[in-house]
Amino acid sequence: MRVRVSYVLKLRTGGLWGSGKRLLEADIVTAMCRHASGSLTLCVPAPYVKGLLRRSLEELIDHLTRLGILGRGVLDELFGPLTPFSGSASPRPPNTVVAPLYPVKDVEAVRKLAEGDDLEYLIKGEGLVLPELRGELHGMTYVEPHVRIDDRSGRAAEGALFQELRVVPKAMFYGEVIHYLRGGSGRDHATEIARALVLAVASLNSRYVGRRTVAAAYVVGVKPEDLREDEVIREVLSEASLPSG
């Protein structure tokens, strides 16, 4: 049995997940990935997404365990122990697939992806924005200049004059997280896993999701479908559901 959560990040500010590469006249560019279709496109890499979701759940776990919503072990089960600071190393990796985020065309495309097969969007390009690298990626990016003036000289401080290649606000990025339950796990445990994932996604609304990047986070799918009947999951979905527009 597996638990699958599909979600979207809709940028409220310019998005940046990259590093210094000096491309398209910018010193710092946002991340790009080669999709299975062969197209080079914008993305939020899987390791970055995993870090976002883990930190998000770490900030909540004490409160959620105190309220009896989650057990403390769910964090390590989903993402593995955070050694050497806590827990202990395990020879068995967690059964969680945290997939990268890819730009999606519109809300209708998001809903179709969420209804499709697990991780289908990583293989097929329907509904995704998959331009080749030409110009400024078909209007999906812009260059943002930065400068800091040295108070003594009145000129740009050394190393403080640079440009960033960012993703335009309102762009949407779609992703999925899938956790495969170990043998013997019952419905209650599947519910706990689903609770943890939807809460981790929803709380991204209150933190940066990139380099000075703010986004609205929406949960668009939970499978198996009957997990949506849980009161906690139902409440999160009512507050973090994707608007139709």
GROMACS .gro file of C-alpha atoms in nm:
model
  245
    1MET     CA    1   0.000   0.000   0.000
    2ARG     CA    2   0.119   0.355  -0.066
    3VAL     CA    3   0.018   0.707   0.033
    4ARG     CA    4   0.042   0.971  -0.238
    5VAL     CA    5   0.009   1.347  -0.191
    6SER     CA    6   0.000   1.580  -0.494
    7TYR     CA    7   0.051   1.953  -0.449
    8VAL     CA    8   0.127   2.283  -0.620
    9LEU     CA    9   0.338   2.584  -0.532
   10LYS     CA   10   0.211   2.907  -0.689
   11LEU     CA   11   0.476   3.177  -0.668
   12ARG     CA   12   0.387   3.498  -0.487
   13THR     CA   13   0.731   3.646  -0.554
   14GLY     CA   14   1.005   3.576  -0.806
   15GLY     CA   15   1.135   3.220  -0.769
   16LEU     CA   16   1.499   3.122  -0.734
   17TRP     CA   17   1.649   2.780  -0.650
   18GLY     CA   18   1.979   2.799  -0.831
   19SER     CA   19   2.340   2.902  -0.789
   20GLY     CA   20   2.610   3.106  -0.954
   21LYS     CA   21   2.644   2.988  -1.316
   22ARG     CA   22   2.648   3.311  -1.519
   23LEU     CA   23   2.386   3.238  -1.782
   24LEU     CA   24   2.163   3.473  -1.981
   25GLU     CA   25   2.353   3.774  -1.846
   26ALA     CA   26   2.279   3.677  -1.484
   27ASP     CA   27   2.531   3.583  -1.215
   28ILE     CA   28   2.286   3.359  -1.027
   29VAL     CA   29   2.035   3.149  -1.220
   30THR     CA   30   1.743   2.937  -1.107
   31ALA     CA   31   1.761   2.558  -1.134
   32MET     CA   32   1.680   2.373  -1.456
   33CYS     CA   33   1.633   2.001  -1.520
   34ARG     CA   34   1.623   1.776  -1.824
   35HIS     CA   35   1.275   1.623  -1.835
   36ALA     CA   36   1.233   1.263  -1.954
   37SER     CA   37   1.078   1.403  -2.275
   38GLY     CA   38   1.416   1.557  -2.355
   39SER     CA   39   1.319   1.918  -2.290
   40LEU     CA   40   1.523   2.142  -2.063
   41THR     CA   41   1.296   2.333  -1.829
   42LEU     CA   42   1.275   2.507  -1.494
   43CYS     CA   43   1.243   2.285  -1.188
   44VAL     CA   44   1.280   2.258  -0.813
   45PRO     CA   45   1.519   1.962  -0.767
   46ALA     CA   46   1.408   1.668  -0.554
   47PRO     CA   47   1.676   1.708  -0.281
   48TYR     CA   48   1.570   2.070  -0.235
   49VAL     CA   49   1.203   1.969  -0.210
   50LYS     CA   50   1.284   1.698   0.044
   51GLY     CA   51   1.468   1.952   0.257
   52LEU     CA   52   1.175   2.193   0.242
   53LEU     CA   53   0.924   1.931   0.350
   54ARG     CA   54   1.146   1.790   0.623
   55ARG     CA   55   1.216   2.130   0.779
   56SER     CA   56   0.848   2.217   0.752
   57LEU     CA   57   0.748   1.903   0.944
   58GLU     CA   58   1.031   1.946   1.197
   59GLU     CA   59   0.887   2.283   1.295
   60LEU     CA   60   0.545   2.127   1.359
   61ILE     CA   61   0.627   1.789   1.508
   62ASP     CA   62   0.649   1.890   1.876
   63HIS     CA   63   0.309   2.058   1.865
   64LEU     CA   64   0.148   1.779   1.664
   65THR     CA   65   0.274   1.505   1.893
   66ARG     CA   66   0.162   1.695   2.202
   67LEU     CA   67  -0.187   1.724   2.051
   68GLY     CA   68  -0.191   1.355   1.957
   69ILE     CA   69  -0.219   1.428   1.584
   70LEU     CA   70   0.109   1.254   1.493
   71GLY     CA   71   0.355   1.018   1.655
   72ARG     CA   72   0.713   1.140   1.685
   73GLY     CA   73   0.849   0.851   1.479
   74VAL     CA   74   0.669   0.962   1.163
   75LEU     CA   75   0.937   1.223   1.082
   76ASP     CA   76   1.221   0.969   1.066
   77GLU     CA   77   0.999   0.718   0.886
   78LEU     CA   78   0.924   0.965   0.608
   79PHE     CA   79   1.263   1.130   0.566
   80GLY     CA   80   1.516   0.919   0.759
   81PRO     CA   81   1.709   1.022   1.073
   82LEU     CA   82   1.889   1.355   1.062
   83THR     CA   83   2.233   1.238   1.171
   84PRO     CA   84   2.464   1.332   1.338
   85PHE     CA   85   2.237   1.577   1.517
   86SER     CA   86   1.960   1.334   1.612
   87GLY     CA   87   1.859   0.974   1.571
   88SER     CA   88   2.097   0.709   1.443
   89ALA     CA   89   2.203   0.593   1.100
   90SER     CA   90   1.997   0.317   0.945
   91PRO     CA   91   2.108   0.072   0.672
   92ARG     CA   92   1.754   0.081   0.533
   93PRO     CA   93   1.651   0.402   0.353
   94PRO     CA   94   1.302   0.547   0.402
   95ASN     CA   95   1.030   0.426   0.165
   96THR     CA   96   0.952   0.779   0.050
   97VAL     CA   97   0.983   0.917  -0.302
   98VAL     CA   98   1.006   1.296  -0.305
   99ALA     CA   99   0.985   1.398  -0.671
  100PRO     CA  100   1.104   1.726  -0.826
  101LEU     CA  101   0.863   2.008  -0.905
  102TYR     CA  102   0.800   2.105  -1.268
  103PRO     CA  103   0.618   2.412  -1.404
  104VAL     CA  104   0.259   2.342  -1.503
  105LYS     CA  105   0.041   2.526  -1.754
  106ASP     CA  106  -0.279   2.593  -1.561
  107VAL     CA  107  -0.519   2.471  -1.292
  108GLU     CA  108  -0.692   2.227  -1.527
  109ALA     CA  109  -0.358   2.064  -1.606
  110VAL     CA  110  -0.282   2.039  -1.234
  111ARG     CA  111  -0.604   1.851  -1.165
  112LYS     CA  112  -0.542   1.608  -1.451
  113LEU     CA  113  -0.192   1.535  -1.325
  114ALA     CA  114  -0.323   1.474  -0.973
  115GLU     CA  115  -0.579   1.227  -1.111
  116GLY     CA  116  -0.321   1.042  -1.321
  117ASP     CA  117  -0.087   0.759  -1.233
  118ASP     CA  118   0.187   0.791  -0.974
  119LEU     CA  119   0.475   1.015  -1.093
  120GLU     CA  120   0.339   1.011  -1.448
  121TYR     CA  121   0.440   1.374  -1.492
  122LEU     CA  122   0.807   1.275  -1.467
  123ILE     CA  123   0.772   1.066  -1.784
  124LYS     CA  124   0.501   1.238  -1.988
  125GLY     CA  125   0.497   1.607  -2.063
  126GLU     CA  126   0.122   1.668  -2.095
  127GLY     CA  127   0.022   1.971  -1.889
  128LEU     CA  128   0.379   2.076  -1.812
  129VAL     CA  129   0.565   2.378  -1.946
  130LEU     CA  130   0.859   2.225  -2.133
  131PRO     CA  131   1.029   2.492  -2.342
  132GLU     CA  132   1.382   2.459  -2.467
  133LEU     CA  133   1.628   2.717  -2.338
  134ARG     CA  134   1.571   3.011  -2.572
  135GLY     CA  135   1.588   3.374  -2.471
  136GLU     CA  136   1.414   3.400  -2.135
  137LEU     CA  137   1.228   3.067  -2.143
  138HIS     CA  138   0.919   3.202  -2.317
  139GLY     CA  139   0.858   3.479  -2.064
  140MET     CA  140   0.883   3.251  -1.760
  141THR     CA  141   1.193   3.421  -1.621
  142TYR     CA  142   1.329   3.770  -1.568
  143VAL     CA  143   1.660   3.920  -1.460
  144GLU     CA  144   1.657   4.104  -1.126
  145PRO     CA  145   1.954   4.335  -1.055
  146HIS     CA  146   2.096   4.383  -0.705
  147VAL     CA  147   2.334   4.645  -0.574
  148ARG     CA  148   2.456   4.759  -0.233
  149ILE     CA  149   2.619   5.100  -0.201
  150ASP     CA  150   2.929   5.140   0.012
  151ASP     CA  151   2.856   5.425   0.258
  152ARG     CA  152   3.216   5.545   0.254
  153SER     CA  153   3.282   5.551  -0.120
  154GLY     CA  154   2.928   5.608  -0.246
  155ARG     CA  155   2.988   5.334  -0.504
  156ALA     CA  156   2.875   4.975  -0.539
  157ALA     CA  157   3.037   4.765  -0.268
  158GLU     CA  158   3.280   4.498  -0.384
  159GLY     CA  159   3.090   4.181  -0.475
  160ALA     CA  160   2.754   4.349  -0.416
  161LEU     CA  161   2.663   4.422  -0.780
  162PHE     CA  162   2.501   4.116  -0.936
  163GLN     CA  163   2.195   3.989  -1.122
  164GLU     CA  164   1.962   3.696  -1.056
  165LEU     CA  165   1.761   3.499  -1.311
  166ARG     CA  166   1.425   3.437  -1.138
  167VAL     CA  167   1.096   3.269  -1.226
  168VAL     CA  168   0.805   3.509  -1.272
  169PRO     CA  169   0.545   3.544  -0.992
  170LYS     CA  170   0.223   3.340  -1.033
  171ALA     CA  171   0.406   3.054  -1.205
  172MET     CA  172   0.287   2.717  -1.074
  173PHE     CA  173   0.506   2.416  -0.994
  174TYR     CA  174   0.354   2.069  -0.953
  175GLY     CA  175   0.496   1.782  -0.748
  176GLU     CA  176   0.416   1.455  -0.574
  177VAL     CA  177   0.536   1.269  -0.266
  178ILE     CA  178   0.475   0.895  -0.235
  179HIS     CA  179   0.536   0.684   0.075
  180TYR     CA  180   0.525   0.306   0.047
  181LEU     CA  181   0.403   0.150   0.370
  182ARG     CA  182   0.590  -0.146   0.509
  183GLY     CA  183   0.414  -0.480   0.542
  184GLY     CA  184   0.171  -0.501   0.830
  185SER     CA  185   0.087  -0.131   0.834
  186GLY     CA  186  -0.281  -0.065   0.884
  187ARG     CA  187  -0.522   0.210   0.788
  188ASP     CA  188  -0.443   0.414   1.099
  189HIS     CA  189  -0.077   0.429   1.007
  190ALA     CA  190  -0.157   0.528   0.648
  191THR     CA  191  -0.371   0.809   0.787
  192GLU     CA  192  -0.085   0.931   1.006
  193ILE     CA  193   0.152   0.938   0.708
  194ALA     CA  194  -0.101   1.129   0.498
  195ARG     CA  195  -0.159   1.375   0.782
  196ALA     CA  196   0.214   1.441   0.811
  197LEU     CA  197   0.257   1.503   0.439
  198VAL     CA  198  -0.041   1.734   0.389
  199LEU     CA  199   0.054   1.935   0.698
  200ALA     CA  200   0.413   1.965   0.578
  201VAL     CA  201   0.295   2.093   0.239
  202ALA     CA  202   0.035   2.332   0.382
  203SER     CA  203   0.284   2.490   0.624
  204LEU     CA  204   0.505   2.594   0.332
  205ASN     CA  205   0.270   2.891   0.313
  206SER     CA  206   0.447   3.041   0.614
  207ARG     CA  207   0.812   2.994   0.509
  208TYR     CA  208   1.046   3.059   0.220
  209VAL     CA  209   1.034   2.786  -0.044
  210GLY     CA  210   1.345   2.911  -0.224
  211ARG     CA  211   1.599   3.191  -0.204
  212ARG     CA  212   1.380   3.476  -0.077
  213THR     CA  213   1.096   3.299  -0.257
  214VAL     CA  214   0.742   3.298  -0.121
  215ALA     CA  215   0.464   3.078  -0.262
  216ALA     CA  216   0.110   2.967  -0.191
  217ALA     CA  217   0.107   2.591  -0.127
  218TYR     CA  218  -0.199   2.388  -0.228
  219VAL     CA  219  -0.273   2.019  -0.172
  220VAL     CA  220  -0.450   1.893  -0.487
  221GLY     CA  221  -0.468   1.519  -0.428
  222VAL     CA  222  -0.450   1.252  -0.158
  223LYS     CA  223  -0.456   0.881  -0.238
  224PRO     CA  224  -0.605   0.643  -0.137
  225GLU     CA  225  -0.912   0.864  -0.167
  226ASP     CA  226  -1.073   0.744   0.156
  227LEU     CA  227  -0.792   0.906   0.357
  228ARG     CA  228  -0.958   1.238   0.277
  229GLU     CA  229  -1.232   1.143   0.523
  230ASP     CA  230  -0.995   1.187   0.818
  231GLU     CA  231  -1.091   1.502   1.009
  232VAL     CA  232  -0.738   1.648   1.013
  233ILE     CA  233  -0.676   1.584   0.644
  234ARG     CA  234  -1.021   1.714   0.557
  235GLU     CA  235  -0.954   2.036   0.747
  236VAL     CA  236  -0.617   2.089   0.578
  237LEU     CA  237  -0.768   2.029   0.235
  238SER     CA  238  -1.044   2.281   0.302
  239GLU     CA  239  -0.784   2.546   0.389
  240ALA     CA  240  -0.519   2.454   0.130
  241SER     CA  241  -0.724   2.357  -0.176
  242LEU     CA  242  -0.633   2.504  -0.515
  243PRO     CA  243  -0.868   2.784  -0.631
  244SER     CA  244  -1.036   2.730  -0.965
  245GLY     CA  245  -0.894   3.049  -1.114
   0.00000   0.00000   0.00000
